[in-house]
């Protein structure tokens, strides 16, 4: 897969970003099914999303979706990955092992090998578009952004790495799965073993901003243009909720309780930060949806910046917009679910990313969010 920055297509460039969130990946998966279907209808010919988007980025569960799309899989096939294998992947280990992690890595590794190919590498020509996968190198204490762009700084070192290992590393959430060890060659041909954990344990569980920077910053050698008519970024979330601890209960939390709390809250805060920044620099398309109002109400209730507040901040910076940015997600509150006709779903239960008993509800939420917020007709200028 070549990416020559001096030979970009004579059309707007399109970016896709997908958040982490475990089994809640079914929510963006259903959005992808709707996006694919609507674009096929809009353009009057069927294409996989790897032929619709020029760079697809993902963290954790979003990395599974991003890489699967880049390999040419249909959105429905990736949706079915969660439906078929979710319960196997999140089958708890023997109770003595839970001091280290709750779930074995074996089932996830095997399914990634089966779907992506055991021998498919980051530099493989099977990848039909550019990708960005986020993971945390804990051996060095740095966040790594794996990309198949041949002109990227570390492509020569990383191109032979198995793709399944990179995706597995991005999904290695502490307390959920064990770390992933990857042997990476250095510039002298020697290999160094590094331990990686979930990319969500960083500021990039929502990788939207990094996808944008990767595409436009000259240091990353993609060279995509900026402007609301030249660059589109569609960002898919896995839902968010305020993680509240009832009064007095926090004093009884043990180390494992706080570890799980910290992971969830880090992801929530990272999602908020990235989305705030993207709304400041990006122009939202006009959509026939009640979602912006509903999400603004949820944001206000959680003490988060609302869309109007973000517009005010953007105006204070001169109002320049570097791209068109659409965020598709949902807040897990009883009011919000009720508004989607899903009042019988417990928002607390779907707030757990390993809730195998909620797989059906994740899919219901995903379909409802897609029906409400996916309107590719409003973005037709980027695809026709």
PDB file of N, CA and C in Angstrom, residues 101-203:
ATOM      1  N   UNK A 101      -4.976 -10.471  35.973  1.00  0.00           N
ATOM      2  CA  UNK A 101      -5.886 -10.044  34.907  1.00  0.00           C
ATOM      3  C   UNK A 101      -7.114 -10.948  34.936  1.00  0.00           C
ATOM      4  N   UNK A 102      -8.217 -10.425  34.398  1.00  0.00           N
ATOM      5  CA  UNK A 102      -9.483 -11.153  34.448  1.00  0.00           C
ATOM      6  C   UNK A 102      -9.688 -12.122  33.296  1.00  0.00           C
ATOM      7  N   UNK A 103      -9.039 -11.853  32.156  1.00  0.00           N
ATOM      8  CA  UNK A 103      -9.331 -12.642  30.963  1.00  0.00           C
ATOM      9  C   UNK A 103      -8.044 -13.149  30.320  1.00  0.00           C
ATOM     10  N   UNK A 104      -8.084 -14.352  29.736  1.00  0.00           N
ATOM     11  CA  UNK A 104      -6.895 -14.888  29.060  1.00  0.00           C
ATOM     12  C   UNK A 104      -6.701 -14.197  27.718  1.00  0.00           C
ATOM     13  N   UNK A 105      -5.468 -14.166  27.249  1.00  0.00           N
ATOM     14  CA  UNK A 105      -5.197 -13.545  25.953  1.00  0.00           C
ATOM     15  C   UNK A 105      -5.418 -14.517  24.797  1.00  0.00           C
ATOM     16  N   UNK A 106      -5.407 -15.830  25.096  1.00  0.00           N
ATOM     17  CA  UNK A 106      -5.467 -16.841  24.046  1.00  0.00           C
ATOM     18  C   UNK A 106      -6.633 -16.717  23.072  1.00  0.00           C
ATOM     19  N   UNK A 107      -7.884 -16.646  23.557  1.00  0.00           N
ATOM     20  CA  UNK A 107      -9.007 -16.557  22.614  1.00  0.00           C
ATOM     21  C   UNK A 107      -8.947 -15.317  21.727  1.00  0.00           C
ATOM     22  N   UNK A 108      -8.608 -14.156  22.304  1.00  0.00           N
ATOM     23  CA  UNK A 108      -8.512 -12.939  21.501  1.00  0.00           C
ATOM     24  C   UNK A 108      -7.413 -13.082  20.453  1.00  0.00           C
ATOM     25  N   UNK A 109      -6.260 -13.598  20.856  1.00  0.00           N
ATOM     26  CA  UNK A 109      -5.152 -13.769  19.923  1.00  0.00           C
ATOM     27  C   UNK A 109      -5.539 -14.687  18.767  1.00  0.00           C
ATOM     28  N   UNK A 110      -6.182 -15.795  19.079  1.00  0.00           N
ATOM     29  CA  UNK A 110      -6.542 -16.758  18.042  1.00  0.00           C
ATOM     30  C   UNK A 110      -7.536 -16.164  17.054  1.00  0.00           C
ATOM     31  N   UNK A 111      -8.521 -15.444  17.559  1.00  0.00           N
ATOM     32  CA  UNK A 111      -9.519 -14.865  16.659  1.00  0.00           C
ATOM     33  C   UNK A 111      -8.906 -13.754  15.800  1.00  0.00           C
ATOM     34  N   UNK A 112      -7.970 -12.994  16.353  1.00  0.00           N
ATOM     35  CA  UNK A 112      -7.290 -11.967  15.550  1.00  0.00           C
ATOM     36  C   UNK A 112      -6.464 -12.618  14.442  1.00  0.00           C
ATOM     37  N   UNK A 113      -5.785 -13.709  14.760  1.00  0.00           N
ATOM     38  CA  UNK A 113      -5.013 -14.434  13.743  1.00  0.00           C
ATOM     39  C   UNK A 113      -5.938 -14.970  12.652  1.00  0.00           C
ATOM     40  N   UNK A 114      -7.067 -15.523  13.065  1.00  0.00           N
ATOM     41  CA  UNK A 114      -8.001 -16.115  12.100  1.00  0.00           C
ATOM     42  C   UNK A 114      -8.584 -15.057  11.173  1.00  0.00           C
ATOM     43  N   UNK A 115      -8.913 -13.895  11.711  1.00  0.00           N
ATOM     44  CA  UNK A 115      -9.584 -12.857  10.920  1.00  0.00           C
ATOM     45  C   UNK A 115      -8.593 -12.033  10.103  1.00  0.00           C
ATOM     46  N   UNK A 116      -7.455 -11.667  10.713  1.00  0.00           N
ATOM     47  CA  UNK A 116      -6.497 -10.788  10.039  1.00  0.00           C
ATOM     48  C   UNK A 116      -5.408 -11.554   9.293  1.00  0.00           C
ATOM     49  N   UNK A 117      -5.201 -12.809   9.667  1.00  0.00           N
ATOM     50  CA  UNK A 117      -4.133 -13.597   9.085  1.00  0.00           C
ATOM     51  C   UNK A 117      -2.928 -13.645  10.006  1.00  0.00           C
ATOM     52  N   UNK A 118      -2.462 -14.845  10.304  1.00  0.00           N
ATOM     53  CA  UNK A 118      -1.344 -15.011  11.226  1.00  0.00           C
ATOM     54  C   UNK A 118      -0.079 -14.343  10.718  1.00  0.00           C
ATOM     55  N   UNK A 119       0.128 -14.343   9.398  1.00  0.00           N
ATOM     56  CA  UNK A 119       1.366 -13.839   8.817  1.00  0.00           C
ATOM     57  C   UNK A 119       1.223 -12.454   8.198  1.00  0.00           C
ATOM     58  N   UNK A 120       0.072 -11.832   8.317  1.00  0.00           N
ATOM     59  CA  UNK A 120      -0.115 -10.485   7.777  1.00  0.00           C
ATOM     60  C   UNK A 120       0.648  -9.483   8.629  1.00  0.00           C
ATOM     61  N   UNK A 121       1.459  -8.661   8.012  1.00  0.00           N
ATOM     62  CA  UNK A 121       2.292  -7.709   8.731  1.00  0.00           C
ATOM     63  C   UNK A 121       1.796  -6.276   8.538  1.00  0.00           C
ATOM     64  N   UNK A 122       2.379  -5.368   9.314  1.00  0.00           N
ATOM     65  CA  UNK A 122       2.010  -3.957   9.211  1.00  0.00           C
ATOM     66  C   UNK A 122       2.313  -3.400   7.821  1.00  0.00           C
ATOM     67  N   UNK A 123       3.330  -3.944   7.179  1.00  0.00           N
ATOM     68  CA  UNK A 123       3.684  -3.469   5.847  1.00  0.00           C
ATOM     69  C   UNK A 123       3.052  -4.246   4.716  1.00  0.00           C
ATOM     70  N   UNK A 124       2.093  -5.105   5.034  1.00  0.00           N
ATOM     71  CA  UNK A 124       1.484  -5.966   4.025  1.00  0.00           C
ATOM     72  C   UNK A 124       0.688  -5.179   2.989  1.00  0.00           C
ATOM     73  N   UNK A 125       0.752  -5.655   1.739  1.00  0.00           N
ATOM     74  CA  UNK A 125      -0.052  -5.059   0.677  1.00  0.00           C
ATOM     75  C   UNK A 125      -1.527  -5.411   0.807  1.00  0.00           C
ATOM     76  N   UNK A 126      -1.839  -6.319   1.734  1.00  0.00           N
ATOM     77  CA  UNK A 126      -3.251  -6.640   1.975  1.00  0.00           C
ATOM     78  C   UNK A 126      -3.992  -5.461   2.585  1.00  0.00           C
ATOM     79  N   UNK A 127      -3.274  -4.565   3.235  1.00  0.00           N
ATOM     80  CA  UNK A 127      -3.888  -3.352   3.776  1.00  0.00           C
ATOM     81  C   UNK A 127      -4.161  -2.399   2.621  1.00  0.00           C
ATOM     82  N   UNK A 128      -5.419  -2.068   2.422  1.00  0.00           N
ATOM     83  CA  UNK A 128      -5.825  -1.326   1.235  1.00  0.00           C
ATOM     84  C   UNK A 128      -5.967   0.165   1.473  1.00  0.00           C
ATOM     85  N   UNK A 129      -5.727   0.603   2.690  1.00  0.00           N
ATOM     86  CA  UNK A 129      -5.697   2.029   2.989  1.00  0.00           C
ATOM     87  C   UNK A 129      -4.757   2.235   4.173  1.00  0.00           C
ATOM     88  N   UNK A 130      -4.530   3.488   4.525  1.00  0.00           N
ATOM     89  CA  UNK A 130      -3.610   3.792   5.619  1.00  0.00           C
ATOM     90  C   UNK A 130      -4.291   3.564   6.961  1.00  0.00           C
ATOM     91  N   UNK A 131      -3.509   3.079   7.932  1.00  0.00           N
ATOM     92  CA  UNK A 131      -4.047   2.828   9.267  1.00  0.00           C
ATOM     93  C   UNK A 131      -3.181   3.507  10.327  1.00  0.00           C
ATOM     94  N   UNK A 132      -3.782   3.690  11.484  1.00  0.00           N
ATOM     95  CA  UNK A 132      -3.089   4.186  12.671  1.00  0.00           C
ATOM     96  C   UNK A 132      -3.631   3.414  13.862  1.00  0.00           C
ATOM     97  N   UNK A 133      -2.749   2.689  14.563  1.00  0.00           N
ATOM     98  CA  UNK A 133      -3.146   1.900  15.725  1.00  0.00           C
ATOM     99  C   UNK A 133      -2.383   2.415  16.944  1.00  0.00           C
ATOM    100  N   UNK A 134      -3.116   2.689  18.022  1.00  0.00           N
ATOM    101  CA  UNK A 134      -2.522   3.272  19.222  1.00  0.00           C
ATOM    102  C   UNK A 134      -2.290   2.203  20.277  1.00  0.00           C
ATOM    103  N   UNK A 135      -1.086   2.175  20.847  1.00  0.00           N
ATOM    104  CA  UNK A 135      -0.785   1.293  21.962  1.00  0.00           C
ATOM    105  C   UNK A 135       0.224   1.975  22.870  1.00  0.00           C
ATOM    106  N   UNK A 136       0.329   1.486  24.097  1.00  0.00           N
ATOM    107  CA  UNK A 136       1.226   2.076  25.089  1.00  0.00           C
ATOM    108  C   UNK A 136       2.403   1.138  25.328  1.00  0.00           C
ATOM    109  N   UNK A 137       3.621   1.602  25.024  1.00  0.00           N
ATOM    110  CA  UNK A 137       4.837   0.842  25.282  1.00  0.00           C
ATOM    111  C   UNK A 137       5.246   1.115  26.722  1.00  0.00           C
ATOM    112  N   UNK A 138       4.959   0.162  27.618  1.00  0.00           N
ATOM    113  CA  UNK A 138       5.248   0.392  29.036  1.00  0.00           C
ATOM    114  C   UNK A 138       6.714   0.147  29.359  1.00  0.00           C
ATOM    115  N   UNK A 139       7.423  -0.556  28.487  1.00  0.00           N
ATOM    116  CA  UNK A 139       8.854  -0.744  28.695  1.00  0.00           C
ATOM    117  C   UNK A 139       9.581   0.587  28.587  1.00  0.00           C
ATOM    118  N   UNK A 140       9.122   1.428  27.669  1.00  0.00           N
ATOM    119  CA  UNK A 140       9.722   2.749  27.490  1.00  0.00           C
ATOM    120  C   UNK A 140       8.897   3.860  28.124  1.00  0.00           C
ATOM    121  N   UNK A 141       7.637   3.545  28.467  1.00  0.00           N
ATOM    122  CA  UNK A 141       6.770   4.569  29.033  1.00  0.00           C
ATOM    123  C   UNK A 141       6.303   5.587  28.018  1.00  0.00           C
ATOM    124  N   UNK A 142       6.098   5.166  26.769  1.00  0.00           N
ATOM    125  CA  UNK A 142       5.681   6.076  25.701  1.00  0.00           C
ATOM    126  C   UNK A 142       4.505   5.480  24.927  1.00  0.00           C
ATOM    127  N   UNK A 143       3.707   6.356  24.331  1.00  0.00           N
ATOM    128  CA  UNK A 143       2.605   5.924  23.473  1.00  0.00           C
ATOM    129  C   UNK A 143       3.141   5.735  22.062  1.00  0.00           C
ATOM    130  N   UNK A 144       2.813   4.603  21.459  1.00  0.00           N
ATOM    131  CA  UNK A 144       3.266   4.305  20.094  1.00  0.00           C
ATOM    132  C   UNK A 144       2.087   4.369  19.136  1.00  0.00           C
ATOM    133  N   UNK A 145       2.345   4.952  17.964  1.00  0.00           N
ATOM    134  CA  UNK A 145       1.347   5.038  16.909  1.00  0.00           C
ATOM    135  C   UNK A 145       1.851   4.219  15.720  1.00  0.00           C
ATOM    136  N   UNK A 146       1.306   3.026  15.569  1.00  0.00           N
ATOM    137  CA  UNK A 146       1.721   2.141  14.487  1.00  0.00           C
ATOM    138  C   UNK A 146       0.989   2.532  13.208  1.00  0.00           C
ATOM    139  N   UNK A 147       1.743   2.790  12.150  1.00  0.00           N
ATOM    140  CA  UNK A 147       1.130   3.145  10.876  1.00  0.00           C
ATOM    141  C   UNK A 147       1.831   2.417   9.740  1.00  0.00           C
ATOM    142  N   UNK A 148       1.099   2.165   8.669  1.00  0.00           N
ATOM    143  CA  UNK A 148       1.665   1.511   7.496  1.00  0.00           C
ATOM    144  C   UNK A 148       2.105   2.508   6.430  1.00  0.00           C
ATOM    145  N   UNK A 149       2.195   3.781   6.790  1.00  0.00           N
ATOM    146  CA  UNK A 149       2.688   4.787   5.861  1.00  0.00           C
ATOM    147  C   UNK A 149       4.186   4.544   5.613  1.00  0.00           C
ATOM    148  N   UNK A 150       4.589   4.179   4.398  1.00  0.00           N
ATOM    149  CA  UNK A 150       6.002   3.856   4.136  1.00  0.00           C
ATOM    150  C   UNK A 150       6.952   5.007   4.427  1.00  0.00           C
ATOM    151  N   UNK A 151       6.424   6.232   4.465  1.00  0.00           N
ATOM    152  CA  UNK A 151       7.285   7.380   4.696  1.00  0.00           C
ATOM    153  C   UNK A 151       7.363   7.786   6.166  1.00  0.00           C
ATOM    154  N   UNK A 152       6.685   7.044   7.032  1.00  0.00           N
ATOM    155  CA  UNK A 152       6.731   7.386   8.450  1.00  0.00           C
ATOM    156  C   UNK A 152       8.092   7.038   9.033  1.00  0.00           C
ATOM    157  N   UNK A 153       8.451   7.681  10.127  1.00  0.00           N
ATOM    158  CA  UNK A 153       9.792   7.588  10.700  1.00  0.00           C
ATOM    159  C   UNK A 153      10.182   6.172  11.081  1.00  0.00           C
ATOM    160  N   UNK A 154       9.235   5.413  11.627  1.00  0.00           N
ATOM    161  CA  UNK A 154       9.571   4.093  12.160  1.00  0.00           C
ATOM    162  C   UNK A 154       9.030   2.943  11.315  1.00  0.00           C
ATOM    163  N   UNK A 155       8.603   3.241  10.094  1.00  0.00           N
ATOM    164  CA  UNK A 155       8.011   2.185   9.274  1.00  0.00           C
ATOM    165  C   UNK A 155       9.011   1.059   8.996  1.00  0.00           C
ATOM    166  N   UNK A 156      10.262   1.415   8.730  1.00  0.00           N
ATOM    167  CA  UNK A 156      11.275   0.396   8.435  1.00  0.00           C
ATOM    168  C   UNK A 156      11.453  -0.562   9.602  1.00  0.00           C
ATOM    169  N   UNK A 157      11.323  -0.056  10.822  1.00  0.00           N
ATOM    170  CA  UNK A 157      11.466  -0.908  12.010  1.00  0.00           C
ATOM    171  C   UNK A 157      10.231  -1.769  12.240  1.00  0.00           C
ATOM    172  N   UNK A 158       9.072  -1.219  11.929  1.00  0.00           N
ATOM    173  CA  UNK A 158       7.814  -1.853  12.318  1.00  0.00           C
ATOM    174  C   UNK A 158       7.121  -2.649  11.221  1.00  0.00           C
ATOM    175  N   UNK A 159       7.550  -2.506   9.978  1.00  0.00           N
ATOM    176  CA  UNK A 159       6.772  -3.053   8.860  1.00  0.00           C
ATOM    177  C   UNK A 159       6.619  -4.572   8.898  1.00  0.00           C
ATOM    178  N   UNK A 160       7.570  -5.279   9.507  1.00  0.00           N
ATOM    179  CA  UNK A 160       7.497  -6.744   9.530  1.00  0.00           C
ATOM    180  C   UNK A 160       6.775  -7.278  10.757  1.00  0.00           C
ATOM    181  N   UNK A 161       6.277  -6.394  11.612  1.00  0.00           N
ATOM    182  CA  UNK A 161       5.584  -6.839  12.819  1.00  0.00           C
ATOM    183  C   UNK A 161       4.234  -7.453  12.451  1.00  0.00           C
ATOM    184  N   UNK A 162       3.874  -8.573  13.064  1.00  0.00           N
ATOM    185  CA  UNK A 162       2.557  -9.180  12.784  1.00  0.00           C
ATOM    186  C   UNK A 162       1.424  -8.218  13.166  1.00  0.00           C
ATOM    187  N   UNK A 163       0.499  -8.067  12.258  1.00  0.00           N
ATOM    188  CA  UNK A 163      -0.598  -7.138  12.482  1.00  0.00           C
ATOM    189  C   UNK A 163      -1.447  -7.550  13.680  1.00  0.00           C
ATOM    190  N   UNK A 164      -1.633  -8.862  13.846  1.00  0.00           N
ATOM    191  CA  UNK A 164      -2.462  -9.325  14.955  1.00  0.00           C
ATOM    192  C   UNK A 164      -1.833  -8.941  16.291  1.00  0.00           C
ATOM    193  N   UNK A 165      -0.489  -8.962  16.370  1.00  0.00           N
ATOM    194  CA  UNK A 165       0.182  -8.590  17.608  1.00  0.00           C
ATOM    195  C   UNK A 165      -0.030  -7.109  17.933  1.00  0.00           C
ATOM    196  N   UNK A 166       0.029  -6.274  16.921  1.00  0.00           N
ATOM    197  CA  UNK A 166      -0.166  -4.835  17.126  1.00  0.00           C
ATOM    198  C   UNK A 166      -1.573  -4.563  17.637  1.00  0.00           C
ATOM    199  N   UNK A 167      -2.557  -5.227  17.033  1.00  0.00           N
ATOM    200  CA  UNK A 167      -3.946  -5.030  17.471  1.00  0.00           C
ATOM    201  C   UNK A 167      -4.155  -5.602  18.861  1.00  0.00           C
ATOM    202  N   UNK A 168      -3.557  -6.749  19.127  1.00  0.00           N
ATOM    203  CA  UNK A 168      -3.649  -7.354  20.465  1.00  0.00           C
ATOM    204  C   UNK A 168      -3.039  -6.424  21.514  1.00  0.00           C
ATOM    205  N   UNK A 169      -1.903  -5.805  21.182  1.00  0.00           N
ATOM    206  CA  UNK A 169      -1.255  -4.867  22.094  1.00  0.00           C
ATOM    207  C   UNK A 169      -2.165  -3.688  22.393  1.00  0.00           C
ATOM    208  N   UNK A 170      -2.859  -3.209  21.383  1.00  0.00           N
ATOM    209  CA  UNK A 170      -3.753  -2.069  21.567  1.00  0.00           C
ATOM    210  C   UNK A 170      -4.948  -2.417  22.434  1.00  0.00           C
ATOM    211  N   UNK A 171      -5.238  -3.728  22.567  1.00  0.00           N
ATOM    212  CA  UNK A 171      -6.384  -4.190  23.352  1.00  0.00           C
ATOM    213  C   UNK A 171      -6.010  -4.711  24.741  1.00  0.00           C
ATOM    214  N   UNK A 172      -4.743  -4.597  25.112  1.00  0.00           N
ATOM    215  CA  UNK A 172      -4.278  -5.187  26.373  1.00  0.00           C
ATOM    216  C   UNK A 172      -4.569  -4.269  27.556  1.00  0.00           C
ATOM    217  N   UNK A 173      -5.847  -4.098  27.862  1.00  0.00           N
ATOM    218  CA  UNK A 173      -6.256  -3.201  28.948  1.00  0.00           C
ATOM    219  C   UNK A 173      -5.846  -3.777  30.301  1.00  0.00           C
ATOM    220  N   UNK A 174      -5.118  -3.018  31.119  1.00  0.00           N
ATOM    221  CA  UNK A 174      -4.727  -3.501  32.448  1.00  0.00           C
ATOM    222  C   UNK A 174      -5.937  -3.923  33.269  1.00  0.00           C
ATOM    223  N   UNK A 175      -5.768  -5.006  33.997  1.00  0.00           N
ATOM    224  CA  UNK A 175      -6.764  -5.701  34.822  1.00  0.00           C
ATOM    225  C   UNK A 175      -7.709  -6.551  33.966  1.00  0.00           C
ATOM    226  N   UNK A 176      -7.758  -6.311  32.652  1.00  0.00           N
ATOM    227  CA  UNK A 176      -8.603  -7.108  31.771  1.00  0.00           C
ATOM    228  C   UNK A 176      -7.784  -8.196  31.069  1.00  0.00           C
ATOM    229  N   UNK A 177      -6.713  -7.783  30.358  1.00  0.00           N
ATOM    230  CA  UNK A 177      -5.873  -8.717  29.626  1.00  0.00           C
ATOM    231  C   UNK A 177      -4.409  -8.510  30.002  1.00  0.00           C
ATOM    232  N   UNK A 178      -3.580  -9.560  29.874  1.00  0.00           N
ATOM    233  CA  UNK A 178      -2.149  -9.388  30.121  1.00  0.00           C
ATOM    234  C   UNK A 178      -1.512  -8.534  29.032  1.00  0.00           C
ATOM    235  N   UNK A 179      -0.347  -7.935  29.310  1.00  0.00           N
ATOM    236  CA  UNK A 179       0.357  -7.161  28.280  1.00  0.00           C
ATOM    237  C   UNK A 179       0.743  -8.029  27.092  1.00  0.00           C
ATOM    238  N   UNK A 180       1.040  -7.374  25.980  1.00  0.00           N
ATOM    239  CA  UNK A 180       1.501  -8.065  24.781  1.00  0.00           C
ATOM    240  C   UNK A 180       2.978  -7.737  24.563  1.00  0.00           C
ATOM    241  N   UNK A 181       3.813  -8.749  24.453  1.00  0.00           N
ATOM    242  CA  UNK A 181       5.229  -8.545  24.176  1.00  0.00           C
ATOM    243  C   UNK A 181       5.470  -8.618  22.672  1.00  0.00           C
ATOM    244  N   UNK A 182       6.174  -7.605  22.141  1.00  0.00           N
ATOM    245  CA  UNK A 182       6.495  -7.562  20.714  1.00  0.00           C
ATOM    246  C   UNK A 182       7.996  -7.330  20.560  1.00  0.00           C
ATOM    247  N   UNK A 183       8.626  -8.119  19.701  1.00  0.00           N
ATOM    248  CA  UNK A 183      10.046  -7.945  19.397  1.00  0.00           C
ATOM    249  C   UNK A 183      10.178  -6.993  18.212  1.00  0.00           C
ATOM    250  N   UNK A 184      10.800  -5.845  18.449  1.00  0.00           N
ATOM    251  CA  UNK A 184      10.910  -4.790  17.435  1.00  0.00           C
ATOM    252  C   UNK A 184      12.373  -4.613  17.050  1.00  0.00           C
ATOM    253  N   UNK A 185      12.701  -4.707  15.757  1.00  0.00           N
ATOM    254  CA  UNK A 185      14.095  -4.507  15.342  1.00  0.00           C
ATOM    255  C   UNK A 185      14.507  -3.046  15.440  1.00  0.00           C
ATOM    256  N   UNK A 186      15.779  -2.804  15.802  1.00  0.00           N
ATOM    257  CA  UNK A 186      16.275  -1.435  15.822  1.00  0.00           C
ATOM    258  C   UNK A 186      16.977  -1.135  14.505  1.00  0.00           C
ATOM    259  N   UNK A 187      17.588   0.038  14.408  1.00  0.00           N
ATOM    260  CA  UNK A 187      18.211   0.455  13.152  1.00  0.00           C
ATOM    261  C   UNK A 187      19.428  -0.388  12.787  1.00  0.00           C
ATOM    262  N   UNK A 188      19.962  -1.108  13.760  1.00  0.00           N
ATOM    263  CA  UNK A 188      21.133  -1.938  13.513  1.00  0.00           C
ATOM    264  C   UNK A 188      20.788  -3.402  13.270  1.00  0.00           C
ATOM    265  N   UNK A 189      19.499  -3.701  13.197  1.00  0.00           N
ATOM    266  CA  UNK A 189      19.076  -5.067  12.921  1.00  0.00           C
ATOM    267  C   UNK A 189      18.912  -5.930  14.147  1.00  0.00           C
ATOM    268  N   UNK A 190      19.219  -5.394  15.319  1.00  0.00           N
ATOM    269  CA  UNK A 190      19.003  -6.137  16.558  1.00  0.00           C
ATOM    270  C   UNK A 190      17.542  -5.969  16.985  1.00  0.00           C
ATOM    271  N   UNK A 191      17.042  -6.939  17.726  1.00  0.00           N
ATOM    272  CA  UNK A 191      15.659  -6.844  18.195  1.00  0.00           C
ATOM    273  C   UNK A 191      15.615  -6.548  19.686  1.00  0.00           C
ATOM    274  N   UNK A 192      14.610  -5.789  20.051  1.00  0.00           N
ATOM    275  CA  UNK A 192      14.371  -5.438  21.444  1.00  0.00           C
ATOM    276  C   UNK A 192      12.941  -5.823  21.789  1.00  0.00           C
ATOM    277  N   UNK A 193      12.768  -6.526  22.897  1.00  0.00           N
ATOM    278  CA  UNK A 193      11.429  -6.905  23.317  1.00  0.00           C
ATOM    279  C   UNK A 193      10.815  -5.784  24.156  1.00  0.00           C
ATOM    280  N   UNK A 194       9.571  -5.414  23.806  1.00  0.00           N
ATOM    281  CA  UNK A 194       8.838  -4.386  24.531  1.00  0.00           C
ATOM    282  C   UNK A 194       7.490  -4.948  24.968  1.00  0.00           C
ATOM    283  N   UNK A 195       7.040  -4.528  26.136  1.00  0.00           N
ATOM    284  CA  UNK A 195       5.706  -4.883  26.608  1.00  0.00           C
ATOM    285  C   UNK A 195       4.753  -3.734  26.327  1.00  0.00           C
ATOM    286  N   UNK A 196       3.602  -4.077  25.735  1.00  0.00           N
ATOM    287  CA  UNK A 196       2.610  -3.073  25.364  1.00  0.00           C
ATOM    288  C   UNK A 196       1.301  -3.327  26.106  1.00  0.00           C
ATOM    289  N   UNK A 197       0.596  -2.241  26.410  1.00  0.00           N
ATOM    290  CA  UNK A 197      -0.747  -2.328  26.978  1.00  0.00           C
ATOM    291  C   UNK A 197      -1.703  -1.489  26.142  1.00  0.00           C
ATOM    292  N   UNK A 198      -2.953  -1.523  26.517  1.00  0.00           N
ATOM    293  CA  UNK A 198      -4.041  -0.855  25.806  1.00  0.00           C
ATOM    294  C   UNK A 198      -3.715   0.608  25.513  1.00  0.00           C
ATOM    295  N   UNK A 199      -3.948   1.009  24.267  1.00  0.00           N
ATOM    296  CA  UNK A 199      -3.748   2.399  23.892  1.00  0.00           C
ATOM    297  C   UNK A 199      -4.688   3.345  24.605  1.00  0.00           C
ATOM    298  N   UNK A 200      -5.756   2.789  25.207  1.00  0.00           N
ATOM    299  CA  UNK A 200      -6.683   3.636  25.957  1.00  0.00           C
ATOM    300  C   UNK A 200      -6.094   4.147  27.253  1.00  0.00           C
ATOM    301  N   UNK A 201      -4.993   3.533  27.716  1.00  0.00           N
ATOM    302  CA  UNK A 201      -4.328   3.999  28.929  1.00  0.00           C
ATOM    303  C   UNK A 201      -3.347   5.099  28.521  1.00  0.00           C
ATOM    304  N   UNK A 202      -3.879   6.111  27.893  1.00  0.00           N
ATOM    305  CA  UNK A 202      -3.126   7.257  27.383  1.00  0.00           C
ATOM    306  C   UNK A 202      -4.157   8.344  27.105  1.00  0.00           C
ATOM    307  N   UNK A 203      -3.760   9.378  26.417  1.00  0.00           N
ATOM    308  CA  UNK A 203      -4.704  10.434  26.045  1.00  0.00           C
ATOM    309  C   UNK A 203      -5.409  10.129  24.733  1.00  0.00           C
TER     310      UNK A 203
END
